[in-house]
Amino acid sequence: MGKANKVVLAYSGGLDTSVIIPWLKENYGAEVIAVCVDLGQPEDYDAVEKKAIKSGASKAYIVDAKEEFVKDYVWPTVKAGAIYEGKYLLGTSFARPLIGKILVDIAEKEGADAIAHGATGKGNDQVRFELAIKALAPNMKIIAPWREWDLKSRTDCMEYAAKHDIPVVATKSHPYSMDQNVWHLSHEGGDLENPANAPKDDVYLVTHTPEQAPDEAGYVTVTFKDGVPVAVDGQEGTPLQLLEKLNEIGAHHGVGVVDIVENRLVGMKSRGVYENPGGSIIMYAHRELEYLCLDRATFHYKELIANKYAELVYDGMWFAPLMNALQAFVDETQKTVTGDVKLKLYKGNIISAGATSPYSLYSEDFVTFEEDDVYNQADAAGFINLFGLPLKINALMKEKAGK
């Protein structure tokens, strides 16, 4: 295992990371500094700080990064229209690079020679944390206890915690592995591990089920400027405020539930149920505005970029050179994605209810079925002849060759 003098630990206050603190001290002889990053997950952060110290940390940082998270990680992904495998809105994926960045910043500030995390050896998060650290601090030692220690289960961890006088609250009332931030809440494990099982109603902790949602539809208008929201129902706010408002509206109407069997980076499939009330509204509205504002060639090519962008984010490649290049392309396309999108929300459904933009490429004068003075329908004949010429030549060849 080697030695480390001072380790900065990504700390949540849960069982695993609380156990990691004494384990690092015992096995690496290191001073441990705990870092908990607030991305909007509901926690008693005073209690988290106290628990870290009680578990053996010499110091505990509580970092409020919610605004930075939405502005610098969520919004760029919204502009890209990046959705992994057509469903997953990347809530955990783009949170990890920011946490990694903060860990590096504090490690450099504290003079630490190692960073540790509590991600398991089966999941994607170990990759995301470590790629961020490698990109930002290439000489930093990384410690992943789940790949090293002899603790193999939650029961083992609880026994270890008891021996080290670490307070643990055990509960079976919500038997799912969860990750939450202001963008989403994920659920994995338990009965969800069988894809044949529908999620039970008590899975949902953020949004309503469709049955619980109001019987009357609601409406919301999202205003965008350069591809990102700047107002909700005419009221401006910070990125965080706007997302929180849309979370509230979306949850009330039961929108934003995603159930997906996704392909993990590490080679296996996993089943996740995600709650994204505000995120679902934003992504839907953003796409509606792009339908209005982007030309055909740009829109279609951007769809290809969005898939690659989502894959890079999912794989933890946030700080890769290709991400910077794709972001430059995305930002260029978003210069005209400005306007208002009105949506109807009803029992889990998001329905378009109109969109306007000063940069709209839609022209009623050209597209009307009524008589017009701007489009000569006879021009279509020449266009079709030229556009179809390769097909005609191919058919003539086959006719001549007798095929």
Tab-separated table of C-alpha atoms in Angstrom:
chain	number	residue	atom	x	y	z
A	1	MET	CA	0.000	0.000	0.000
A	2	GLY	CA	2.842	2.391	0.669
A	3	LYS	CA	2.755	5.515	2.744
A	4	ALA	CA	1.225	8.955	2.535
A	5	ASN	CA	1.824	11.930	4.788
A	6	LYS	CA	-1.401	13.818	4.227
A	7	VAL	CA	-4.499	12.586	2.376
A	8	VAL	CA	-7.447	14.664	1.161
A	9	LEU	CA	-10.576	12.482	1.181
A	10	ALA	CA	-13.778	12.998	-0.805
A	11	TYR	CA	-16.152	12.748	2.147
A	12	SER	CA	-19.941	12.355	2.185
A	13	GLY	CA	-20.596	11.614	5.838
A	14	GLY	CA	-21.959	8.174	4.966
A	15	LEU	CA	-20.771	4.806	6.216
A	16	ASP	CA	-18.100	4.122	3.597
A	17	THR	CA	-16.220	7.400	3.720
A	18	SER	CA	-16.474	7.586	7.504
A	19	VAL	CA	-14.808	4.165	7.742
A	20	ILE	CA	-12.147	5.216	5.237
A	21	ILE	CA	-10.799	7.889	7.605
A	22	PRO	CA	-9.478	5.535	10.310
A	23	TRP	CA	-8.537	2.968	7.656
A	24	LEU	CA	-6.264	5.505	5.952
A	25	LYS	CA	-4.671	6.439	9.256
A	26	GLU	CA	-4.048	2.797	10.131
A	27	ASN	CA	-2.834	1.591	6.746
A	28	TYR	CA	-1.053	4.648	5.351
A	29	GLY	CA	-0.047	6.407	8.551
A	30	ALA	CA	-1.519	9.560	7.084
A	31	GLU	CA	-3.192	12.663	8.365
A	32	VAL	CA	-6.655	12.803	6.778
A	33	ILE	CA	-8.469	15.949	5.666
A	34	ALA	CA	-12.128	15.406	4.794
A	35	VAL	CA	-13.758	17.416	1.999
A	36	CYS	CA	-17.535	17.424	1.548
A	37	VAL	CA	-18.783	19.283	-1.532
A	38	ASP	CA	-22.314	20.695	-1.384
A	39	LEU	CA	-23.892	20.324	-4.826
A	40	GLY	CA	-27.436	20.618	-3.553
A	41	GLN	CA	-27.837	17.331	-1.709
A	42	PRO	CA	-29.911	17.844	1.457
A	43	GLU	CA	-27.549	17.313	4.388
A	44	ASP	CA	-26.945	18.653	7.862
A	45	TYR	CA	-23.483	19.944	6.989
A	46	ASP	CA	-22.645	20.902	10.568
A	47	ALA	CA	-23.277	17.289	11.526
A	48	VAL	CA	-21.217	16.049	8.567
A	49	GLU	CA	-18.283	18.198	9.651
A	50	LYS	CA	-18.509	16.990	13.256
A	51	LYS	CA	-18.745	13.355	12.140
A	52	ALA	CA	-15.621	13.701	10.004
A	53	ILE	CA	-13.651	15.009	12.980
A	54	LYS	CA	-15.065	12.331	15.290
A	55	SER	CA	-14.091	9.683	12.726
A	56	GLY	CA	-10.491	10.867	12.906
A	57	ALA	CA	-10.056	13.633	10.341
A	58	SER	CA	-7.703	16.443	11.379
A	59	LYS	CA	-9.769	18.966	9.459
A	60	ALA	CA	-13.025	19.034	7.511
A	61	TYR	CA	-13.948	21.323	4.622
A	62	ILE	CA	-17.569	21.933	3.624
A	63	VAL	CA	-17.504	23.543	0.170
A	64	ASP	CA	-20.645	25.135	-1.259
A	65	ALA	CA	-20.211	24.667	-5.017
A	66	LYS	CA	-23.858	24.715	-6.130
A	67	GLU	CA	-23.682	27.849	-8.274
A	68	GLU	CA	-20.406	26.780	-9.889
A	69	PHE	CA	-21.887	23.356	-10.537
A	70	VAL	CA	-24.915	24.678	-12.411
A	71	LYS	CA	-23.124	27.473	-14.260
A	72	ASP	CA	-19.923	25.677	-15.295
A	73	TYR	CA	-20.951	22.021	-15.528
A	74	VAL	CA	-24.723	21.738	-15.996
A	75	TRP	CA	-25.238	24.644	-18.394
A	76	PRO	CA	-22.491	23.601	-20.877
A	77	THR	CA	-24.057	20.141	-21.023
A	78	VAL	CA	-27.495	21.653	-21.610
A	79	LYS	CA	-26.104	23.694	-24.490
A	80	ALA	CA	-24.663	20.508	-25.977
A	81	GLY	CA	-28.000	18.717	-25.620
A	82	ALA	CA	-25.993	15.802	-24.222
A	83	ILE	CA	-28.077	12.864	-22.976
A	84	TYR	CA	-26.385	9.507	-22.467
A	85	GLU	CA	-28.004	6.639	-24.391
A	86	GLY	CA	-31.075	8.747	-25.068
A	87	LYS	CA	-32.248	8.903	-21.434
A	88	TYR	CA	-29.653	9.606	-18.752
A	89	LEU	CA	-29.208	13.333	-18.047
A	90	LEU	CA	-25.688	12.824	-16.612
A	91	GLY	CA	-26.432	14.096	-13.111
A	92	THR	CA	-23.701	12.100	-11.370
A	93	SER	CA	-21.334	12.145	-14.340
A	94	PHE	CA	-20.718	15.897	-14.516
A	95	ALA	CA	-20.706	16.294	-10.732
A	96	ARG	CA	-17.597	14.150	-10.279
A	97	PRO	CA	-15.190	16.338	-12.286
A	98	LEU	CA	-16.107	19.361	-10.160
A	99	ILE	CA	-15.590	17.398	-6.956
A	100	GLY	CA	-12.272	16.188	-8.340
A	101	LYS	CA	-11.238	19.750	-9.118
A	102	ILE	CA	-12.100	20.900	-5.590
A	103	LEU	CA	-10.179	17.969	-4.086
A	104	VAL	CA	-7.111	18.956	-6.105
A	105	ASP	CA	-7.427	22.620	-5.105
A	106	ILE	CA	-7.581	21.729	-1.405
A	107	ALA	CA	-4.830	19.122	-1.696
A	108	GLU	CA	-2.520	21.743	-3.204
A	109	LYS	CA	-3.525	24.297	-0.586
A	110	GLU	CA	-2.901	21.836	2.275
A	111	GLY	CA	0.290	20.357	0.828
A	112	ALA	CA	-1.245	16.877	0.647
A	113	ASP	CA	0.530	14.145	-1.254
A	114	ALA	CA	-2.519	11.943	-1.913
A	115	ILE	CA	-6.250	12.090	-2.655
A	116	ALA	CA	-8.670	9.318	-1.685
A	117	HIS	CA	-12.248	8.545	-2.688
A	118	GLY	CA	-14.900	6.039	-1.644
A	119	ALA	CA	-16.012	4.824	-5.074
A	120	THR	CA	-16.183	1.061	-5.522
A	121	GLY	CA	-14.199	-0.958	-8.049
A	122	LYS	CA	-17.376	-1.874	-9.946
A	123	GLY	CA	-18.678	1.544	-10.902
A	124	ASN	CA	-18.038	4.532	-13.111
A	125	ASP	CA	-17.255	7.012	-10.342
A	126	GLN	CA	-13.789	5.644	-9.630
A	127	VAL	CA	-12.896	6.483	-13.236
A	128	ARG	CA	-14.475	9.934	-13.130
A	129	PHE	CA	-12.747	10.980	-9.906
A	130	GLU	CA	-9.362	9.662	-10.944
A	131	LEU	CA	-9.374	11.071	-14.474
A	132	ALA	CA	-10.164	14.523	-13.076
A	133	ILE	CA	-7.287	14.226	-10.607
A	134	LYS	CA	-4.884	12.956	-13.281
A	135	ALA	CA	-5.841	15.818	-15.592
A	136	LEU	CA	-5.365	18.511	-12.942
A	137	ALA	CA	-2.621	17.065	-10.715
A	138	PRO	CA	-0.742	14.418	-12.721
A	139	ASN	CA	1.752	13.669	-9.940
A	140	MET	CA	-0.815	13.235	-7.179
A	141	LYS	CA	-1.093	9.805	-5.536
A	142	ILE	CA	-4.615	8.361	-5.656
A	143	ILE	CA	-5.943	5.956	-3.041
A	144	ALA	CA	-9.102	3.901	-3.665
A	145	PRO	CA	-9.743	1.845	-0.501
A	146	TRP	CA	-12.489	-0.304	-2.039
A	147	ARG	CA	-9.850	-1.723	-4.393
A	148	GLU	CA	-7.423	-2.407	-1.546
A	149	TRP	CA	-9.052	-3.269	1.762
A	150	ASP	CA	-10.457	-6.519	3.123
A	151	LEU	CA	-13.895	-5.070	3.833
A	152	LYS	CA	-16.220	-6.731	1.333
A	153	SER	CA	-19.701	-5.674	2.383
A	154	ARG	CA	-21.780	-3.104	4.206
A	155	THR	CA	-21.872	-5.457	7.197
A	156	ASP	CA	-18.056	-5.510	7.269
A	157	CYS	CA	-17.997	-1.721	7.167
A	158	MET	CA	-20.497	-1.450	10.013
A	159	GLU	CA	-18.441	-3.830	12.170
A	160	TYR	CA	-15.289	-1.827	11.423
A	161	ALA	CA	-17.138	1.395	12.298
A	162	ALA	CA	-18.305	-0.053	15.612
A	163	LYS	CA	-14.752	-1.057	16.541
A	164	HIS	CA	-13.561	2.494	15.859
A	165	ASP	CA	-16.451	4.209	17.640
A	166	ILE	CA	-17.776	5.764	14.430
A	167	PRO	CA	-21.492	6.652	14.706
A	168	VAL	CA	-23.563	4.836	12.093
A	169	VAL	CA	-27.285	5.090	11.461
A	170	ALA	CA	-28.447	1.888	9.786
A	171	THR	CA	-31.780	1.846	8.001
A	172	LYS	CA	-33.555	-0.546	5.672
A	173	SER	CA	-36.498	1.743	4.918
A	174	HIS	CA	-34.948	2.967	1.666
A	175	PRO	CA	-32.624	0.177	0.524
A	176	TYR	CA	-31.193	1.951	-2.519
A	177	SER	CA	-27.817	3.394	-3.339
A	178	MET	CA	-28.518	7.056	-4.029
A	179	ASP	CA	-26.651	10.054	-5.367
A	180	GLN	CA	-28.245	13.471	-5.180
A	181	ASN	CA	-27.458	16.983	-6.254
A	182	VAL	CA	-29.509	19.940	-7.410
A	183	TRP	CA	-29.812	18.416	-10.919
A	184	HIS	CA	-30.953	14.893	-10.020
A	185	LEU	CA	-31.491	12.060	-7.566
A	186	SER	CA	-30.442	8.553	-8.616
A	187	HIS	CA	-31.545	5.189	-7.235
A	188	GLU	CA	-29.785	1.865	-7.772
A	189	GLY	CA	-29.751	-1.528	-6.054
A	190	GLY	CA	-32.387	-3.343	-4.045
A	191	ASP	CA	-35.334	-4.615	-6.069
A	192	LEU	CA	-34.298	-2.268	-8.914
A	193	GLU	CA	-31.444	-4.633	-9.759
A	194	ASN	CA	-34.008	-6.788	-11.566
A	195	PRO	CA	-35.069	-4.873	-14.711
A	196	ALA	CA	-38.382	-6.747	-14.653
A	197	ASN	CA	-39.399	-4.894	-11.489
A	198	ALA	CA	-41.225	-1.612	-11.872
A	199	PRO	CA	-40.048	1.080	-9.436
A	200	LYS	CA	-42.256	1.224	-6.372
A	201	ASP	CA	-43.948	4.527	-5.616
A	202	ASP	CA	-41.870	4.984	-2.470
A	203	VAL	CA	-38.694	5.102	-4.573
A	204	TYR	CA	-39.450	8.691	-5.507
A	205	LEU	CA	-38.205	11.234	-2.995
A	206	VAL	CA	-38.188	14.354	-5.182
A	207	THR	CA	-40.974	14.168	-7.724
A	208	HIS	CA	-44.589	13.031	-7.559
A	209	THR	CA	-45.843	9.973	-9.358
A	210	PRO	CA	-48.250	10.755	-12.219
A	211	GLU	CA	-51.101	9.509	-10.040
A	212	GLN	CA	-50.133	11.975	-7.294
A	213	ALA	CA	-49.777	14.890	-9.735
A	214	PRO	CA	-52.607	17.424	-10.119
A	215	ASP	CA	-55.537	16.591	-12.374
A	216	GLU	CA	-55.172	19.998	-13.990
A	217	ALA	CA	-52.307	20.821	-16.364
A	218	GLY	CA	-49.768	23.492	-15.515
A	219	TYR	CA	-47.773	25.776	-17.811
A	220	VAL	CA	-44.262	27.127	-17.563
A	221	THR	CA	-42.241	29.425	-19.832
A	222	VAL	CA	-38.470	29.137	-19.930
A	223	THR	CA	-36.470	32.005	-21.427
A	224	PHE	CA	-33.086	31.196	-22.964
A	225	LYS	CA	-30.170	33.391	-23.996
A	226	ASP	CA	-27.275	31.881	-25.951
A	227	GLY	CA	-28.513	28.392	-25.140
A	228	VAL	CA	-28.973	28.630	-21.356
A	229	PRO	CA	-31.982	29.556	-19.194
A	230	VAL	CA	-32.086	33.137	-17.924
A	231	ALA	CA	-35.687	33.362	-16.661
A	232	VAL	CA	-38.648	31.214	-15.625
A	233	ASP	CA	-42.124	32.660	-16.206
A	234	GLY	CA	-40.510	36.033	-16.801
A	235	GLN	CA	-38.589	36.073	-13.525
A	236	GLU	CA	-34.814	36.215	-13.852
A	237	GLY	CA	-32.448	34.538	-11.409
A	238	THR	CA	-29.080	32.899	-10.965
A	239	PRO	CA	-28.547	29.540	-12.665
A	240	LEU	CA	-29.088	27.806	-9.313
A	241	GLN	CA	-32.285	29.735	-8.564
A	242	LEU	CA	-33.745	28.942	-11.984
A	243	LEU	CA	-32.968	25.242	-11.686
A	244	GLU	CA	-34.427	25.068	-8.180
A	245	LYS	CA	-37.601	26.797	-9.391
A	246	LEU	CA	-38.004	24.368	-12.277
A	247	ASN	CA	-37.331	21.435	-9.944
A	248	GLU	CA	-40.227	22.608	-7.806
A	249	ILE	CA	-42.569	23.074	-10.771
A	250	GLY	CA	-41.584	19.817	-12.444
A	251	ALA	CA	-41.811	17.717	-9.286
A	252	HIS	CA	-45.321	19.055	-8.623
A	253	HIS	CA	-46.467	17.717	-11.996
A	254	GLY	CA	-44.610	14.411	-11.769
A	255	VAL	CA	-42.220	15.003	-14.662
A	256	GLY	CA	-38.627	13.906	-15.021
A	257	VAL	CA	-38.576	10.221	-14.039
A	258	VAL	CA	-36.036	8.235	-16.071
A	259	ASP	CA	-35.721	4.442	-15.841
A	260	ILE	CA	-32.802	3.043	-17.830
A	261	VAL	CA	-30.616	-0.041	-18.127
A	262	GLU	CA	-27.411	1.733	-19.093
A	263	ASN	CA	-24.037	0.566	-20.330
A	264	ARG	CA	-21.423	1.325	-17.683
A	265	LEU	CA	-17.931	2.283	-18.752
A	266	VAL	CA	-16.506	-0.679	-16.815
A	267	GLY	CA	-18.217	-3.218	-19.056
A	268	MET	CA	-21.454	-4.190	-17.333
A	269	LYS	CA	-25.024	-3.000	-17.605
A	270	SER	CA	-26.713	-1.393	-14.612
A	271	ARG	CA	-30.263	-0.303	-13.945
A	272	GLY	CA	-30.857	3.177	-12.592
A	273	VAL	CA	-33.955	5.204	-11.799
A	274	TYR	CA	-33.391	8.952	-11.893
A	275	GLU	CA	-35.475	11.917	-10.807
A	276	ASN	CA	-34.782	15.003	-12.958
A	277	PRO	CA	-37.828	17.291	-12.749
A	278	GLY	CA	-36.109	20.590	-13.551
A	279	GLY	CA	-33.495	19.045	-15.819
A	280	SER	CA	-36.103	17.319	-17.962
A	281	ILE	CA	-37.966	20.591	-18.467
A	282	ILE	CA	-34.769	22.438	-19.385
A	283	MET	CA	-33.520	19.816	-21.852
A	284	TYR	CA	-36.937	19.565	-23.509
A	285	ALA	CA	-37.310	23.340	-23.794
A	286	HIS	CA	-33.773	23.765	-25.103
A	287	ARG	CA	-34.355	21.265	-27.886
A	288	GLU	CA	-37.639	22.946	-28.847
A	289	LEU	CA	-35.779	26.237	-29.254
A	290	GLU	CA	-33.061	24.619	-31.342
A	291	TYR	CA	-35.738	23.243	-33.687
A	292	LEU	CA	-36.688	26.867	-34.290
A	293	CYS	CA	-33.245	28.460	-34.457
A	294	LEU	CA	-30.732	26.034	-35.975
A	295	ASP	CA	-30.465	25.291	-39.685
A	296	ARG	CA	-30.815	21.695	-40.872
A	297	ALA	CA	-27.116	20.945	-41.388
A	298	THR	CA	-26.060	22.399	-38.028
A	299	PHE	CA	-28.906	20.715	-36.146
A	300	HIS	CA	-28.144	17.295	-37.603
A	301	TYR	CA	-24.398	17.550	-37.064
A	302	LYS	CA	-24.932	18.803	-33.523
A	303	GLU	CA	-26.927	15.653	-32.797
A	304	LEU	CA	-23.791	13.633	-33.583
A	305	ILE	CA	-21.716	15.914	-31.371
A	306	ALA	CA	-24.241	15.601	-28.535
A	307	ASN	CA	-23.862	11.819	-28.471
A	308	LYS	CA	-20.072	12.018	-28.322
A	309	TYR	CA	-20.202	14.799	-25.746
A	310	ALA	CA	-22.503	12.707	-23.537
A	311	GLU	CA	-20.187	9.719	-23.837
A	312	LEU	CA	-17.167	11.794	-22.843
A	313	VAL	CA	-18.971	13.219	-19.818
A	314	TYR	CA	-20.212	9.772	-18.795
A	315	ASP	CA	-16.693	8.369	-19.130
A	316	GLY	CA	-15.145	11.053	-16.916
A	317	MET	CA	-13.309	12.839	-19.732
A	318	TRP	CA	-14.513	16.319	-18.746
A	319	PHE	CA	-11.013	17.824	-18.836
A	320	ALA	CA	-9.951	16.087	-22.080
A	321	PRO	CA	-8.793	18.194	-25.057
A	322	LEU	CA	-11.616	16.787	-27.183
A	323	MET	CA	-14.163	18.150	-24.682
A	324	ASN	CA	-12.713	21.637	-25.117
A	325	ALA	CA	-12.930	21.298	-28.892
A	326	LEU	CA	-16.521	20.043	-28.814
A	327	GLN	CA	-17.506	22.799	-26.388
A	328	ALA	CA	-16.143	25.411	-28.784
A	329	PHE	CA	-18.363	23.990	-31.536
A	330	VAL	CA	-21.368	23.849	-29.212
A	331	ASP	CA	-20.874	27.439	-28.022
A	332	GLU	CA	-20.789	28.666	-31.631
A	333	THR	CA	-24.098	26.952	-32.387
A	334	GLN	CA	-25.758	28.510	-29.356
A	335	LYS	CA	-25.279	32.159	-30.349
A	336	THR	CA	-28.799	32.247	-31.818
A	337	VAL	CA	-30.516	29.870	-29.365
A	338	THR	CA	-32.359	32.699	-27.651
A	339	GLY	CA	-36.070	32.993	-26.994
A	340	ASP	CA	-39.053	31.753	-24.984
A	341	VAL	CA	-40.412	28.217	-24.811
A	342	LYS	CA	-43.804	27.523	-23.262
A	343	LEU	CA	-44.509	24.008	-22.012
A	344	LYS	CA	-47.582	22.200	-20.753
A	345	LEU	CA	-46.972	19.853	-17.817
A	346	TYR	CA	-49.495	17.141	-17.081
A	347	LYS	CA	-49.123	13.975	-14.990
A	348	GLY	CA	-45.525	13.206	-15.902
A	349	ASN	CA	-45.736	14.549	-19.455
A	350	ILE	CA	-43.997	17.550	-20.990
A	351	ILE	CA	-45.866	18.914	-24.012
A	352	SER	CA	-44.843	21.763	-26.301
A	353	ALA	CA	-47.081	24.810	-26.041
A	354	GLY	CA	-45.316	27.299	-28.313
A	355	ALA	CA	-41.915	28.911	-28.845
A	356	THR	CA	-40.671	32.287	-30.079
A	357	SER	CA	-37.239	33.628	-30.942
A	358	PRO	CA	-35.811	36.760	-32.582
A	359	TYR	CA	-33.518	34.336	-34.457
A	360	SER	CA	-36.248	31.965	-35.631
A	361	LEU	CA	-35.562	30.442	-39.054
A	362	TYR	CA	-39.208	29.525	-39.434
A	363	SER	CA	-40.916	31.673	-42.065
A	364	GLU	CA	-44.667	31.436	-42.400
A	365	ASP	CA	-44.407	33.395	-45.656
A	366	PHE	CA	-42.411	30.558	-47.228
A	367	VAL	CA	-44.063	27.538	-45.647
A	368	THR	CA	-47.748	28.533	-45.934
A	369	PHE	CA	-50.204	26.313	-47.790
A	370	GLU	CA	-51.992	29.442	-48.877
A	371	GLU	CA	-51.073	31.570	-51.903
A	372	ASP	CA	-47.730	33.356	-51.523
A	373	ASP	CA	-45.441	35.687	-53.486
A	374	VAL	CA	-42.050	34.456	-52.207
A	375	TYR	CA	-41.801	30.846	-53.372
A	376	ASN	CA	-42.022	29.608	-56.963
A	377	GLN	CA	-43.100	25.973	-56.793
A	378	ALA	CA	-41.861	25.387	-60.323
A	379	ASP	CA	-38.292	25.772	-59.015
A	380	ALA	CA	-38.670	22.416	-57.268
A	381	ALA	CA	-38.513	20.492	-60.557
A	382	GLY	CA	-34.923	21.504	-61.293
A	383	PHE	CA	-33.871	20.863	-57.705
A	384	ILE	CA	-35.359	17.360	-57.730
A	385	ASN	CA	-33.682	16.556	-61.067
A	386	LEU	CA	-30.257	17.476	-59.723
A	387	PHE	CA	-30.781	15.998	-56.249
A	388	GLY	CA	-32.021	12.723	-57.750
A	389	LEU	CA	-29.424	12.535	-60.543
A	390	PRO	CA	-27.159	9.999	-58.736
A	391	LEU	CA	-30.140	7.689	-58.268
A	392	LYS	CA	-31.112	8.027	-61.927
A	393	ILE	CA	-27.563	7.328	-63.135
A	394	ASN	CA	-27.320	4.278	-60.879
A	395	ALA	CA	-30.634	2.952	-62.211
A	396	LEU	CA	-29.516	3.507	-65.832
A	397	MET	CA	-26.290	1.597	-65.121
A	398	LYS	CA	-28.216	-1.361	-63.725
A	399	GLU	CA	-30.591	-1.281	-66.693
A	400	LYS	CA	-27.675	-1.276	-69.136
A	401	ALA	CA	-25.848	-4.044	-67.293
A	402	GLY	CA	-28.970	-6.134	-67.093
A	403	LYS	CA	-29.029	-6.184	-63.294
